[in-house]
Structure formats: C-alpha cells, structure tokens
Coordinates of C-alpha atoms in Angstrom, one line a residue:
Chain N
X1 CA -1.9 0.9 -46.9
X2 CA 1.6 2.0 -47.7
X3 CA 3.8 2.6 -44.7
X4 CA 6.8 4.9 -44.5
X5 CA 10.1 3.6 -43.2
X6 CA 9.5 5.1 -39.8
X7 CA 6.1 3.6 -39.6
X8 CA 7.4 0.2 -40.5
X9 CA 10.0 0.4 -37.7
X10 CA 7.1 1.3 -35.4
X11 CA 5.2 -1.8 -36.5
X12 CA 8.3 -4.0 -36.1
X13 CA 8.9 -2.6 -32.6
X14 CA 5.4 -3.7 -31.6
X15 CA 5.9 -7.2 -32.8
X16 CA 7.8 -8.7 -29.8
X17 CA 4.9 -7.7 -27.5
X18 CA 2.3 -8.9 -29.9
X19 CA 4.0 -12.3 -30.2
X20 CA 4.3 -12.6 -26.5
X21 CA 0.5 -12.2 -26.2
X22 CA 0.2 -14.9 -28.9
X23 CA 2.6 -17.1 -27.0
X24 CA 0.6 -16.7 -23.8
X25 CA -2.6 -18.1 -25.4
X26 CA -0.7 -20.9 -27.2
X27 CA 0.9 -21.8 -23.9
X28 CA -2.4 -22.0 -22.1
X29 CA -4.1 -24.0 -24.8
X30 CA -1.2 -26.5 -25.1
X31 CA -0.7 -26.9 -21.4
X32 CA -4.4 -27.7 -20.9
X33 CA -4.7 -30.0 -23.9
X34 CA -1.5 -31.9 -23.2
X35 CA -2.1 -32.4 -19.5
X36 CA -5.7 -33.6 -20.1
X37 CA -4.7 -36.1 -22.8
X38 CA -3.5 -38.6 -20.3
X39 CA -6.8 -38.8 -18.5
X40 CA -8.8 -38.8 -21.7
X41 CA -6.7 -41.7 -23.0
X42 CA -6.9 -43.7 -19.8
X43 CA -10.6 -43.2 -18.8
X44 CA -12.3 -41.9 -22.0
X45 CA -16.0 -41.3 -21.8
X46 CA -16.2 -43.0 -18.4
X47 CA -15.0 -39.6 -16.9
X48 CA -18.2 -37.9 -18.1
X49 CA -20.8 -40.5 -17.1
X50 CA -19.9 -41.2 -13.4
X51 CA -19.4 -39.2 -10.3
X52 CA -16.6 -40.6 -8.2
X53 CA -13.5 -38.9 -6.8
X54 CA -11.3 -41.6 -5.3
X55 CA -7.7 -41.0 -6.3
X56 CA -6.5 -43.9 -4.1
X57 CA -8.3 -46.4 -6.3
X58 CA -7.8 -44.4 -9.5
X59 CA -11.5 -44.1 -10.2
X60 CA -12.6 -40.8 -11.4
X61 CA -15.8 -39.3 -12.8
X62 CA -16.7 -35.7 -13.1
X63 CA -20.4 -35.9 -14.1
X64 CA -21.6 -34.3 -10.8
X65 CA -19.3 -31.3 -10.9
X66 CA -20.1 -30.8 -14.6
X67 CA -23.8 -30.8 -14.0
X68 CA -23.3 -28.7 -10.9
X69 CA -21.4 -26.1 -13.0
X70 CA -24.1 -26.0 -15.6
X71 CA -26.9 -26.0 -13.0
X72 CA -25.4 -23.2 -10.9
X73 CA -24.8 -21.2 -14.1
X74 CA -28.4 -21.6 -15.2
X75 CA -29.6 -20.5 -11.8
X76 CA -27.1 -17.6 -11.9
X77 CA -28.3 -16.6 -15.4
X78 CA -32.0 -16.7 -14.3
X79 CA -31.2 -14.6 -11.3
X80 CA -29.3 -12.1 -13.5
X81 CA -32.3 -12.1 -15.9
X82 CA -34.8 -11.4 -13.2
X83 CA -32.8 -8.6 -11.6
X84 CA -30.8 -7.1 -14.5
X85 CA -33.7 -6.1 -16.8
X86 CA -35.6 -4.1 -14.2
X87 CA -32.3 -2.6 -13.1
X88 CA -31.5 -1.5 -16.6
X89 CA -35.1 -0.1 -17.2
X90 CA -35.0 1.7 -13.9
X91 CA -31.6 3.3 -14.6
X92 CA -32.6 4.4 -18.1
X93 CA -36.3 5.2 -17.8
X94 CA -37.3 5.9 -14.3
X95 CA -34.5 7.7 -12.5
X96 CA -33.2 11.2 -13.2
X97 CA -30.4 13.5 -12.0
X98 CA -28.6 12.8 -8.8
X99 CA -30.4 9.6 -7.8
X100 CA -29.7 8.1 -11.2
X101 CA -26.0 9.0 -10.8
X102 CA -25.9 7.3 -7.4
X103 CA -27.8 4.3 -8.7
X104 CA -25.5 3.7 -11.7
X105 CA -22.4 4.3 -9.6
X106 CA -23.6 1.6 -7.3
X107 CA -24.0 -0.8 -10.2
X108 CA -20.5 0.1 -11.4
X109 CA -19.2 -0.3 -7.9
X110 CA -20.7 -3.8 -7.6
X111 CA -19.3 -4.8 -11.0
X112 CA -15.7 -4.3 -10.1
X113 CA -15.9 -5.6 -6.5
X114 CA -13.5 -8.4 -5.8
X115 CA -15.4 -11.7 -6.0
X116 CA -13.9 -12.9 -2.7
X117 CA -15.9 -10.2 -1.0
X118 CA -19.1 -11.6 -2.5
X119 CA -17.9 -15.0 -1.4
X120 CA -17.4 -14.0 2.2
X121 CA -20.8 -12.2 2.3
X122 CA -22.6 -15.1 0.6
X123 CA -21.3 -17.8 2.9
X124 CA -22.1 -15.8 6.1
X125 CA -25.3 -14.0 5.2
X126 CA -26.9 -15.1 1.9
X127 CA -26.8 -18.8 2.5
X128 CA -28.6 -18.7 5.9
X129 CA -31.1 -16.2 4.5
X130 CA -31.9 -18.3 1.4
X131 CA -32.2 -21.4 3.6
X132 CA -34.8 -19.9 5.9
X133 CA -36.8 -17.7 3.5
X134 CA -36.5 -19.5 0.1
X135 CA -35.4 -23.1 0.4
X136 CA -37.4 -24.2 3.4
X137 CA -40.7 -22.7 2.2
X138 CA -40.3 -24.1 -1.3
X139 CA -39.5 -27.5 0.2
X140 CA -42.6 -27.4 2.4
X141 CA -45.0 -26.1 -0.3
X142 CA -43.8 -28.1 -3.3
X143 CA -42.0 -31.3 -2.0
X144 CA -43.4 -33.3 -5.0
X145 CA -41.2 -31.4 -7.5
X146 CA -37.9 -33.3 -7.7
X147 CA -35.9 -30.0 -7.8
X148 CA -37.3 -29.1 -4.3
X149 CA -37.6 -32.6 -3.0
X150 CA -34.9 -32.7 -0.4
X151 CA -34.8 -30.8 2.9
X152 CA -32.1 -28.1 3.0
X153 CA -29.8 -29.2 5.8
X154 CA -27.0 -26.6 5.9
X155 CA -28.2 -24.4 3.1
X156 CA -24.9 -24.8 1.3
X157 CA -26.1 -26.1 -2.1
X158 CA -26.3 -25.8 -5.8
X159 CA -29.2 -23.4 -5.4
X160 CA -27.3 -21.1 -3.0
X161 CA -24.2 -21.1 -5.2
X162 CA -26.3 -20.3 -8.2
X163 CA -28.0 -17.3 -6.6
X164 CA -24.8 -16.1 -5.1
X165 CA -23.0 -16.2 -8.4
X166 CA -26.0 -14.7 -10.0
X167 CA -25.9 -11.7 -7.7
X168 CA -22.2 -11.2 -8.6
X169 CA -23.0 -11.4 -12.3
X170 CA -26.0 -9.0 -12.2
X171 CA -23.9 -5.8 -12.5
X172 CA -22.0 -7.2 -15.6
X173 CA -25.2 -8.3 -17.4
X174 CA -26.9 -5.0 -16.4
X175 CA -24.1 -2.9 -17.9
X176 CA -24.3 -4.9 -21.1
X177 CA -28.1 -4.7 -21.3
X178 CA -28.1 -1.0 -20.4
X179 CA -25.5 -0.2 -23.1
X180 CA -27.5 -1.9 -25.8
X181 CA -30.8 -0.5 -24.5
X182 CA -29.4 3.0 -24.6
X183 CA -28.0 2.6 -28.1
X184 CA -31.4 2.1 -29.6
X185 CA -32.0 5.3 -31.6
X186 CA -34.3 7.7 -29.8
X187 CA -36.8 7.8 -32.7
X188 CA -38.2 4.4 -31.7
X189 CA -39.0 5.7 -28.3
X190 CA -40.4 9.0 -29.7
X191 CA -42.6 7.0 -32.1
X192 CA -44.0 4.9 -29.2
X193 CA -44.9 8.0 -27.1
X194 CA -46.1 9.7 -30.3
X195 CA -48.9 7.2 -30.7
X196 CA -49.9 7.6 -27.1
X197 CA -48.2 4.6 -25.5
X198 CA -47.9 4.3 -21.8
X199 CA -44.4 3.9 -20.4
X200 CA -44.8 0.1 -19.9
X201 CA -45.9 -0.2 -23.5
X202 CA -43.0 1.8 -24.8
X203 CA -40.6 -0.1 -22.6
X204 CA -41.9 -3.5 -23.8
X205 CA -41.5 -2.4 -27.4
X206 CA -37.9 -1.2 -26.8
X207 CA -37.2 -4.4 -24.9
X208 CA -38.5 -6.6 -27.8
X209 CA -36.2 -4.6 -30.1
X210 CA -33.2 -5.3 -27.9
X211 CA -34.1 -9.0 -27.4
X212 CA -31.0 -10.4 -29.3
X213 CA -28.8 -8.1 -27.3
X214 CA -30.4 -9.3 -24.0
X215 CA -29.8 -12.9 -25.1
X216 CA -26.2 -12.1 -25.9
X217 CA -25.7 -10.4 -22.5
X218 CA -27.1 -13.5 -20.8
X219 CA -24.8 -15.8 -22.8
X220 CA -21.8 -13.7 -21.7
X221 CA -23.1 -13.8 -18.1
X222 CA -23.5 -17.5 -18.3
X223 CA -19.9 -17.9 -19.5
X224 CA -18.7 -15.7 -16.7
X225 CA -20.7 -17.7 -14.1
X226 CA -19.2 -21.0 -15.4
X227 CA -15.7 -19.9 -14.5
X228 CA -16.6 -18.4 -11.1
X229 CA -14.5 -20.1 -8.4
X230 CA -14.4 -18.4 -5.1
X231 CA -18.1 -17.9 -4.6
X232 CA -18.7 -21.4 -5.8
X233 CA -16.3 -22.9 -3.3
X234 CA -17.7 -21.1 -0.3
X235 CA -21.4 -21.8 -1.1
X236 CA -21.8 -25.0 -3.0
X237 CA -21.2 -27.4 -0.2
X238 CA -18.6 -29.6 -1.9
X239 CA -20.2 -33.0 -2.3
X240 CA -19.6 -35.5 -5.2
X241 CA -23.1 -36.9 -4.7
X242 CA -25.2 -36.3 -7.8
X243 CA -28.8 -35.3 -6.8
X244 CA -31.8 -34.1 -8.7
X245 CA -32.5 -31.7 -5.8
X246 CA -31.2 -28.2 -6.0
X247 CA -31.1 -27.9 -2.2
X248 CA -28.5 -30.7 -1.8
X249 CA -24.8 -29.8 -1.6
X250 CA -23.0 -30.4 -4.8
X251 CA -19.8 -29.4 -6.7
X252 CA -18.9 -27.3 -9.6
X253 CA -15.9 -27.9 -11.8
X254 CA -14.1 -24.8 -10.6
X255 CA -14.8 -25.7 -6.9
X256 CA -13.6 -29.2 -7.5
X257 CA -10.3 -27.9 -9.0
X258 CA -9.9 -25.3 -6.2
X259 CA -10.2 -28.0 -3.5
X260 CA -8.5 -30.9 -5.1
X261 CA -5.8 -29.6 -7.4
X262 CA -3.3 -28.8 -4.6
X263 CA -3.0 -32.4 -3.6
X264 CA -3.5 -33.9 -7.1
X265 CA 0.1 -34.4 -7.9
X266 CA 0.3 -37.1 -5.2
X267 CA -1.8 -39.4 -7.5
X268 CA -1.2 -40.7 -11.0
X269 CA -4.2 -39.3 -12.8
X270 CA -5.9 -36.8 -10.6
X271 CA -4.2 -33.7 -12.0
X272 CA -4.9 -34.8 -15.6
X273 CA -8.6 -35.5 -14.7
X274 CA -8.9 -32.0 -13.3
X275 CA -7.3 -30.6 -16.4
X276 CA -9.9 -32.4 -18.5
X277 CA -12.7 -30.9 -16.5
X278 CA -11.1 -27.5 -16.8
X279 CA -10.8 -28.0 -20.6
X280 CA -14.5 -28.8 -20.9
X281 CA -15.5 -25.7 -19.0
X282 CA -13.1 -23.5 -20.8
X283 CA -14.3 -24.7 -24.2
X284 CA -18.0 -24.1 -23.3
X285 CA -17.3 -20.7 -21.8
X286 CA -15.2 -19.6 -24.9
X287 CA -17.8 -20.8 -27.3
X288 CA -20.6 -19.1 -25.4
X289 CA -18.9 -15.8 -25.1
X290 CA -17.7 -15.9 -28.7
X291 CA -21.3 -16.6 -29.8
X292 CA -22.6 -13.9 -27.5
X293 CA -20.3 -11.2 -28.9
X294 CA -21.2 -12.2 -32.4
X295 CA -24.9 -11.8 -31.7
X296 CA -24.2 -8.5 -30.0
X297 CA -22.1 -7.1 -32.9
X298 CA -24.7 -8.2 -35.5
X299 CA -27.5 -6.7 -33.5
X300 CA -25.7 -3.4 -33.2
X301 CA -25.0 -3.1 -36.9
X302 CA -28.7 -3.8 -37.6
X303 CA -30.3 -1.5 -35.0
X304 CA -27.9 1.4 -34.7
X305 CA -28.0 3.2 -38.0
Chain E
X1 CA -60.1 -0.3 -21.3
X2 CA -58.3 2.9 -20.4
X3 CA -58.4 2.0 -16.7
X4 CA -57.0 -1.4 -17.6
X5 CA -54.0 0.2 -19.2
X6 CA -53.5 2.5 -16.3
X7 CA -53.6 -0.4 -13.9
X8 CA -51.0 -2.2 -16.0
X9 CA -48.8 0.8 -15.9
X10 CA -49.0 1.1 -12.2
X11 CA -48.3 -2.6 -11.7
X12 CA -45.3 -2.4 -14.1
X13 CA -43.8 0.6 -12.2
X14 CA -44.2 -1.2 -8.9
X15 CA -42.6 -4.4 -10.3
X16 CA -39.7 -2.5 -11.8
X17 CA -39.0 -0.5 -8.6
X18 CA -39.3 -3.6 -6.3
X19 CA -37.0 -5.7 -8.4
X20 CA -34.5 -2.9 -8.8
X21 CA -34.4 -2.4 -5.0
X22 CA -34.0 -6.2 -4.7
X23 CA -31.0 -6.1 -7.1
X24 CA -29.3 -3.1 -5.4
X25 CA -30.0 -4.3 -1.8
X26 CA -27.2 -7.0 -1.8
X27 CA -24.6 -4.4 -2.8
X28 CA -25.5 -2.1 0.0
X29 CA -25.7 -5.0 2.4
X30 CA -22.3 -6.3 1.3
X31 CA -20.6 -3.0 1.9
X32 CA -22.4 -2.5 5.2
X33 CA -21.7 -5.9 6.7
X34 CA -18.1 -6.1 5.5
X35 CA -17.4 -2.6 6.9
X36 CA -19.2 -3.2 10.2
X37 CA -17.7 -6.7 10.8
X38 CA -14.3 -5.9 9.4
X39 CA -13.6 -2.4 10.8
X40 CA -14.4 -3.6 14.3
X41 CA -11.8 -6.3 13.9
X42 CA -9.2 -3.9 12.6
X43 CA -9.9 -1.4 15.4
X44 CA -9.6 -4.3 18.0
X45 CA -6.3 -5.4 16.6
X46 CA -5.1 -1.8 16.2
X47 CA -2.0 -1.0 14.2
X48 CA -0.7 -4.5 14.8
X49 CA -3.2 -5.7 12.2
X50 CA -0.8 -4.3 9.6
X51 CA 2.4 -5.5 11.1
X52 CA 1.8 -8.8 12.9
X53 CA 1.6 -12.4 11.7
X54 CA -1.8 -14.2 11.5
X55 CA -3.0 -15.9 14.7
X56 CA -2.9 -19.6 15.3
X57 CA -6.3 -21.2 15.5
X58 CA -6.3 -21.4 19.3
X59 CA -5.0 -17.9 19.8
X60 CA -7.1 -15.3 21.6
X61 CA -5.6 -12.3 19.8
X62 CA -6.4 -11.3 16.3
X63 CA -2.9 -10.6 15.3
X64 CA -2.3 -9.2 11.8
X65 CA -2.0 -9.9 8.2
X66 CA 1.4 -8.4 7.4
X67 CA 2.5 -11.3 5.1
X68 CA -0.6 -11.0 3.0
X69 CA -0.3 -7.2 2.7
X70 CA 3.3 -7.4 1.7
X71 CA 2.6 -10.2 -0.7
X72 CA -0.3 -8.4 -2.4
X73 CA 1.9 -5.3 -2.8
X74 CA 4.8 -7.3 -4.2
X75 CA 2.7 -9.3 -6.7
X76 CA 0.7 -6.2 -7.8
X77 CA 3.9 -4.2 -8.2
X78 CA 5.0 -6.8 -10.8
X79 CA 1.8 -7.7 -12.5
X80 CA 0.3 -4.2 -12.8
X81 CA 3.1 -2.6 -14.9
X82 CA 3.4 -5.8 -17.0
X83 CA -0.3 -5.9 -17.9
X84 CA -0.4 -2.2 -18.6
X85 CA 2.5 -2.3 -20.9
X86 CA 1.3 -5.5 -22.7
X87 CA -2.2 -4.1 -22.9
X88 CA -1.2 -0.7 -24.1
X89 CA 1.1 -1.9 -26.8
X90 CA -1.4 -4.5 -28.0
X91 CA -4.0 -1.8 -28.2
X92 CA -1.7 0.5 -30.1
X93 CA -0.9 -2.3 -32.5
X94 CA -4.6 -3.1 -33.2
X95 CA -5.8 0.5 -33.5
X96 CA -2.9 1.8 -35.6
X97 CA -2.5 -1.2 -37.9
X98 CA -6.1 -2.6 -38.0
X99 CA -5.7 -4.3 -41.3
X100 CA -2.6 -6.3 -40.4
X101 CA -3.4 -10.0 -39.9
X102 CA -1.3 -10.0 -36.7
X103 CA -3.5 -7.3 -35.3
X104 CA -6.7 -9.3 -35.9
X105 CA -5.1 -12.3 -34.2
X106 CA -4.0 -10.2 -31.2
X107 CA -7.4 -8.7 -31.0
X108 CA -9.2 -12.0 -31.0
X109 CA -6.8 -13.6 -28.5
X110 CA -6.8 -10.6 -26.1
X111 CA -10.6 -10.7 -26.1
X112 CA -11.0 -14.5 -25.8
X113 CA -8.5 -14.7 -22.9
X114 CA -11.3 -13.0 -20.8
X115 CA -13.5 -16.1 -21.1
X116 CA -10.8 -18.5 -19.8
X117 CA -11.7 -19.2 -16.2
X118 CA -9.0 -17.7 -14.0
X119 CA -8.6 -20.9 -12.1
X120 CA -7.5 -22.6 -15.4
X121 CA -4.9 -19.9 -15.8
X122 CA -3.7 -20.7 -12.3
X123 CA -3.4 -24.5 -13.2
X124 CA -1.4 -23.7 -16.3
X125 CA 1.0 -21.4 -14.5
X126 CA 1.4 -24.1 -11.8
X127 CA 2.3 -26.7 -14.4
X128 CA 4.5 -24.4 -16.5
X129 CA 6.3 -22.3 -13.9
X130 CA 5.8 -23.6 -10.3
X131 CA 6.7 -27.3 -11.0
X132 CA 9.9 -26.6 -13.0
X133 CA 11.0 -24.0 -10.5
X134 CA 10.1 -26.4 -7.6
X135 CA 8.5 -23.7 -5.6
X136 CA 5.5 -21.4 -5.4
X137 CA 6.6 -17.9 -6.0
X138 CA 5.6 -14.2 -6.3
X139 CA 6.8 -14.4 -9.9
X140 CA 4.4 -17.2 -10.8
X141 CA 1.5 -15.3 -9.1
X142 CA 2.4 -12.1 -10.9
X143 CA 2.5 -13.9 -14.2
X144 CA -0.9 -15.5 -13.6
X145 CA -2.4 -12.1 -12.6
X146 CA -0.9 -10.5 -15.7
X147 CA -2.7 -13.0 -17.9
X148 CA -5.9 -12.5 -16.0
X149 CA -5.6 -8.7 -16.3
X150 CA -4.4 -8.5 -19.9
X151 CA -7.9 -8.7 -21.6
X152 CA -9.1 -5.9 -19.4
X153 CA -6.2 -3.5 -20.0
X154 CA -6.4 -4.3 -23.7
X155 CA -10.1 -3.6 -23.9
X156 CA -9.9 -0.4 -21.9
X157 CA -6.9 1.0 -23.8
X158 CA -8.2 0.2 -27.3
X159 CA -11.5 1.8 -26.4
X160 CA -9.6 4.8 -25.1
X161 CA -7.5 5.2 -28.2
X162 CA -10.6 4.7 -30.4
X163 CA -12.5 7.4 -28.5
X164 CA -10.2 10.1 -29.9
X165 CA -12.0 11.8 -32.8
X166 CA -10.4 11.0 -36.2
X167 CA -9.7 14.7 -37.0
X168 CA -6.9 14.8 -34.4
X169 CA -5.1 12.0 -36.1
X170 CA -5.7 13.6 -39.5
X171 CA -4.4 16.9 -38.3
X172 CA -1.2 15.2 -37.0
X173 CA -0.7 13.4 -40.3
X174 CA -1.2 16.6 -42.2
X175 CA 1.6 18.1 -40.2
X176 CA 3.9 15.3 -41.4
X177 CA 4.0 13.5 -38.0
X178 CA 4.9 9.8 -38.1
X179 CA 2.5 7.2 -36.6
X180 CA 4.7 6.8 -33.5
X181 CA 4.7 10.6 -32.9
X182 CA 1.0 10.7 -33.5
X183 CA 0.3 8.0 -30.9
X184 CA 2.7 9.3 -28.2
X185 CA 2.2 13.0 -28.7
X186 CA -1.5 13.3 -29.8
X187 CA -3.6 10.2 -29.1
X188 CA -2.3 9.1 -25.7
X189 CA -2.2 12.7 -24.3
X190 CA -5.8 13.3 -25.4
X191 CA -7.1 10.0 -24.0
X192 CA -4.9 10.0 -20.9
X193 CA -7.7 10.3 -18.4
X194 CA -9.6 7.3 -19.9
X195 CA -6.3 5.4 -20.0
X196 CA -5.5 6.2 -16.4
X197 CA -9.0 5.2 -15.3
X198 CA -8.7 1.9 -17.2
X199 CA -5.4 1.2 -15.6
X200 CA -6.7 1.9 -12.1
X201 CA -9.7 -0.4 -12.7
X202 CA -7.3 -3.1 -13.7
X203 CA -5.3 -2.4 -10.6
X204 CA -8.5 -3.1 -8.6
X205 CA -9.0 -6.4 -10.4
X206 CA -5.4 -7.5 -9.9
X207 CA -5.6 -6.7 -6.2
X208 CA -8.8 -8.6 -5.6
X209 CA -8.2 -11.7 -7.8
X210 CA -8.2 -14.9 -5.8
X211 CA -8.5 -17.9 -8.1
X212 CA -5.4 -17.1 -10.2
X213 CA -3.4 -17.3 -7.0
X214 CA -4.6 -20.6 -5.6
X215 CA -1.9 -22.8 -7.1
X216 CA 0.8 -20.1 -7.7
X217 CA 1.3 -18.0 -4.5
X218 CA 2.0 -20.7 -2.0
X219 CA 0.3 -19.2 1.1
X220 CA 3.5 -18.4 3.1
X221 CA 2.2 -16.9 6.3
X222 CA 5.2 -17.4 8.6
X223 CA 6.7 -14.0 7.9
X224 CA 7.1 -11.2 5.5
X225 CA 8.8 -12.5 2.3
X226 CA 10.3 -10.0 -0.1
X227 CA 11.6 -12.3 -2.7
X228 CA 10.5 -13.0 -6.2
X229 CA 11.2 -16.7 -6.1
X230 CA 9.9 -17.5 -2.6
X231 CA 6.3 -18.4 -1.7
X232 CA 4.1 -15.4 -0.8
X233 CA 0.7 -14.8 0.6
X234 CA -2.0 -12.4 -0.7
X235 CA -5.0 -10.7 1.0
X236 CA -7.7 -12.4 -1.1
X237 CA -6.0 -15.8 -0.7
X238 CA -5.9 -15.3 3.1
X239 CA -9.6 -14.4 3.2
X240 CA -10.4 -17.4 1.0
X241 CA -8.6 -19.9 3.3
X242 CA -9.7 -18.3 6.6
X243 CA -13.4 -18.0 5.7
X244 CA -13.5 -21.7 4.8
X245 CA -11.8 -22.7 8.0
X246 CA -13.8 -23.8 11.0
X247 CA -12.0 -21.5 13.5
X248 CA -13.8 -18.4 14.9
X249 CA -10.6 -16.4 15.2
X250 CA -9.7 -17.0 11.6
X251 CA -13.2 -15.8 10.5
X252 CA -12.5 -12.6 12.4
X253 CA -9.2 -12.1 10.6
X254 CA -11.0 -12.8 7.3
X255 CA -13.6 -10.1 8.0
X256 CA -10.8 -7.6 8.8
X257 CA -8.9 -8.5 5.7
X258 CA -12.1 -8.2 3.6
X259 CA -12.8 -4.7 5.0
X260 CA -9.2 -3.7 4.2
X261 CA -9.6 -5.0 0.6
X262 CA -13.0 -3.3 0.2
X263 CA -11.7 0.0 1.5
X264 CA -8.7 -0.1 -0.9
X265 CA -11.2 -1.0 -3.7
X266 CA -13.5 1.9 -2.7
X267 CA -10.5 4.3 -2.8
X268 CA -9.6 3.2 -6.3
X269 CA -13.2 3.4 -7.4
X270 CA -13.6 6.9 -6.1
X271 CA -10.4 8.1 -7.9
X272 CA -11.6 6.5 -11.1
X273 CA -15.0 8.3 -10.6
X274 CA -13.2 11.6 -10.2
X275 CA -11.3 11.0 -13.5
X276 CA -14.1 9.8 -15.7
X277 CA -17.9 10.0 -15.4
X278 CA -18.7 6.4 -16.3
X279 CA -16.7 3.3 -15.3
X280 CA -16.9 0.4 -17.8
X281 CA -16.4 -3.0 -16.3

C-alpha cells in the first residue's frame, strides 16, 4: 500500500497513542514478572505444593487458592453451560416479537451489570438459598461422595462462589453462543425442517454444528471466571484450609490478593508471593482466552460461507 | 415411533423453558432485591444520603455516601475520556492501516488486555504509581480504570468503524479525500451512534469496576476530596467494604449505594438501548 504524504503524517500522528498502549502492556508484564521473581527464587516449587499463609514466619504456599480458583471456575463454567445453551436456544428458536426483545434486553442488561451488585446479592440471598436447597440436601443424600462429604456450616464455600460467579458469567457466554448459533447459515436449518425434523432434532443438529464455538465460549467464560474478584471475596469464605469438599470455605487467588495485598508490604515476601499467584492466574487466563478466540475464528471461517 | 418423537419434543421444550427461566430469574431477583432494599435506605436517609459522610459502626443514622459519590465522579471524569481517546485512536490505527505491523501488535495487545484480571492491574498500578508517589490517589485509580476499560472501548470502536460499508470509504477516496478526512468526516459521522453507545457502555463499566480500585483509591471516607493526588473513595469500593463488614448499619448503607449504582447503570443502559438496538457486551 502506497501512502500519500498526508496519509503518512496521519499514521505518524497515531504512533504516540499506539506506543502508549504498547507501553501499558509491557509495564504490566514487567511489573508482574519482576515482582514475582523474588518469591520464585526464594521458595521455588514449594509455593505451589503447600497451603500456608503465615507472613510472620515467612512460610507461604498458595496451593489452596490456586485449586480454589480452578474449582470455582469449573463450577462457574458448568453453571454457565447448563444455563447459557437453553437461554440461547430460547432466545433464537422459541421466542418472537416483543417477548424476545424483552428477553434479550434482560440478558444484555445482566451482562453489563457491575459485578459488585452480583456480589452483594450473592452474599445476602444466593448463599443462604444454596445452603438450604442445594448443599444440605446433597450432603444428606450423598455424604459418601468426597465432594459433598462435609456439612455446609455457613454456606460460604467454593461451591457457592462457583455458582455465583457462574451466574455472573452466564450473560457473557450466552451472548457468545447466541452470536455463533445465529451465524450458522439458514440453509442448514431449512434442510433440517425440509426432511421433517422436529424442533428438538433441528436444534440438536444446529448445536452439534456449533460445538466448537460453544467450547470456545466456555473457555472464554472460564478465563473470565478465573479473574473474578468481588464475587469470590464475598462468597468463598476465605479459608486457607485445603479440602476435597466443595461445601467447605476456601480461597481463590483473586480473593487472597484482595484480602491480603493491602498489608503485604509489611512483610518481606508476602507481596512477591501474591504477585506470583497473580502471574499464574493471568497466564492461564490469557492462554485460555487466546485459545478460545482462535477456535472461534477458525470455526467461523469454516461454517460461515 | 411417532409418539416417541412427539414426547421427546415436548420434554425438550419443557426443559428449555425451565432452564431459561432459571437463568433469567437471578437477574430479575437481583434488580428487585437491590431496588427494594436500597431505595428504602435512600428514602430513609433522604437527601442527606448524597451529602453526608458515612456513619460510624455504632451510629443509628444512615448518613450518606458523599465521599464515594464525589470520588466516583472524579475518577470517572479522568478515566472515561482517557480510555475513549486511547481506544478510538487505536481503533482508527488498526482499521485504517491494517497491514502495518504496529497495528497487528496494538490489536493483539488491546484484545489480550481484556483477559488480565482487573485485580492484577490494580496490583501493578499500586507498585508502579502508588508506592513511588507515597499515597493512594484519584490519579492512580483513574489510570487503573483506563487500562481496564481500554480493551472494551477498542473493541466497540473498531467494530463500529468496520460496520461502515466499504462503498462510503471508496466514494470518499474517489473524491480525493485524504485518509484523515475520510475518517473524521465520513466514517465517524456515519457510525457515531454505535460509537456513542460503545462509549456509554464503557462508562457503565468504569463506574462499576471494583477490583481495579482496591489498591489504588485509598478509601478516604472522612470528607469530600477533590484532588488528583489525594486518596479518594468510590461507590463500588464502599459497597465492597461495607457488605463484608459485620455491622448492620454499614450493610444498610451498602444496599443504598448498590441501588444508586444500579439506577445509574439502568439509566445508561436505557440510553444505549435508545441509540442502538443491540448492546454488545
């Protein structure tokens, strides 16, 4: 592409802004890397295999928050999976006209709602609800399964945090699934109905066509759930004790940082340990969302002709 | 066999409807509970909710959240224009010069910033800005929020610029307009509604972001601070602290503040809805 003099000037005038965007990312990467080096050098792998938080004795281990982050994100993704697909199908297949508009407006409304509002609602209403109607029955019926083996005491737990984060991720995942579901060319649907398929048969064929896109949406949702902070802090229960039971209070990395970082500068290594934990979560989230977008782009170029 | 298929169809419909209702119910319940609990607190406190200081834990009166309101307005007033300008110019760069290696880099960065947890951004700003300046500040908070908002403004604006059909650009070029003129006089005016809607959606995100403020704002609740370098408070931050506290009166204030935040969000959402049919989040 040949540029005229004026266009070159235009490009040059955009450069300072472009470089400042670049500088921001380099700043973030370097700050996180540099600050975590100290802890990695000092503690090494020990950080990842134990669960202790005792800055006074300089013993640290972030296994419990790491597992907590992964577990809550898995539960959140499952919640999003169970709720988003029906929501997307209902919005695109079952509803028409005014009701459809209201319905999709509600999904959009929920998608942009500040997470702190979800957090307030979850800690005051969702956690007690889950405790009485989900956790206690599950514990009573299936106490031999390790995941349900402990009695929910306060309700604030890995499970509650997972479901709460899941509810906040549902609109995002639904929007992604809906977008890809609607971008499937109409001829597939017409072909299904043309050979006399019922609606559920047509939908299951269309869903199987969009399976990679659904997987990608869930990966993106998982990445978002990993970084969720406010909802995690208010519902997870904040305990460094590592348990196989989902109904026990736990920690996530984001929640650990939110509660400990403010006082971390009082101790030699605390801040650096938290940076290491943040580094791990950020790397996982970035890889997952990159992978998710790659799958999405590839799927779209294949299916949308 | 036919009745089997019909039965399956009915079961499928029932499952879809039930699960959709289960998915939508939390949203309705959130709006309902926040408004019911919060508005009653605001009504009880009256106008003083907007002008007074927060109560002490033992206080009987609700008081107000003036420092948080002022702080949110101040931080948003800096972060919003910054992220709009950065996002808009990055979007212009990548849509106008898509083959330039720098554009590819900016595109990748602006998108991948979205996957960095906002709390990590807060930590970085704490280390890079707050510690050297020896104080939490509105400036540090605004910078953190700008970084949080940048991927969103960038995505909205580049989608908006790309939504303009290619023939308009070709028509402008055939008239001998330069790229700068094409962008400012043709592309942006045509897509102005989508751009405005994207900007407003980002405004809502900046207003409601909590984690990015945790280690940057400084939670100054002793008075209304209008200074860039002094610690400030923000509405989401106040809600976060008060809902985690054990005091009943602080919970009440948190509900009131949540209702205020939700109402502002609803107002923004409605105006975006009036501008464009579909909101992308």
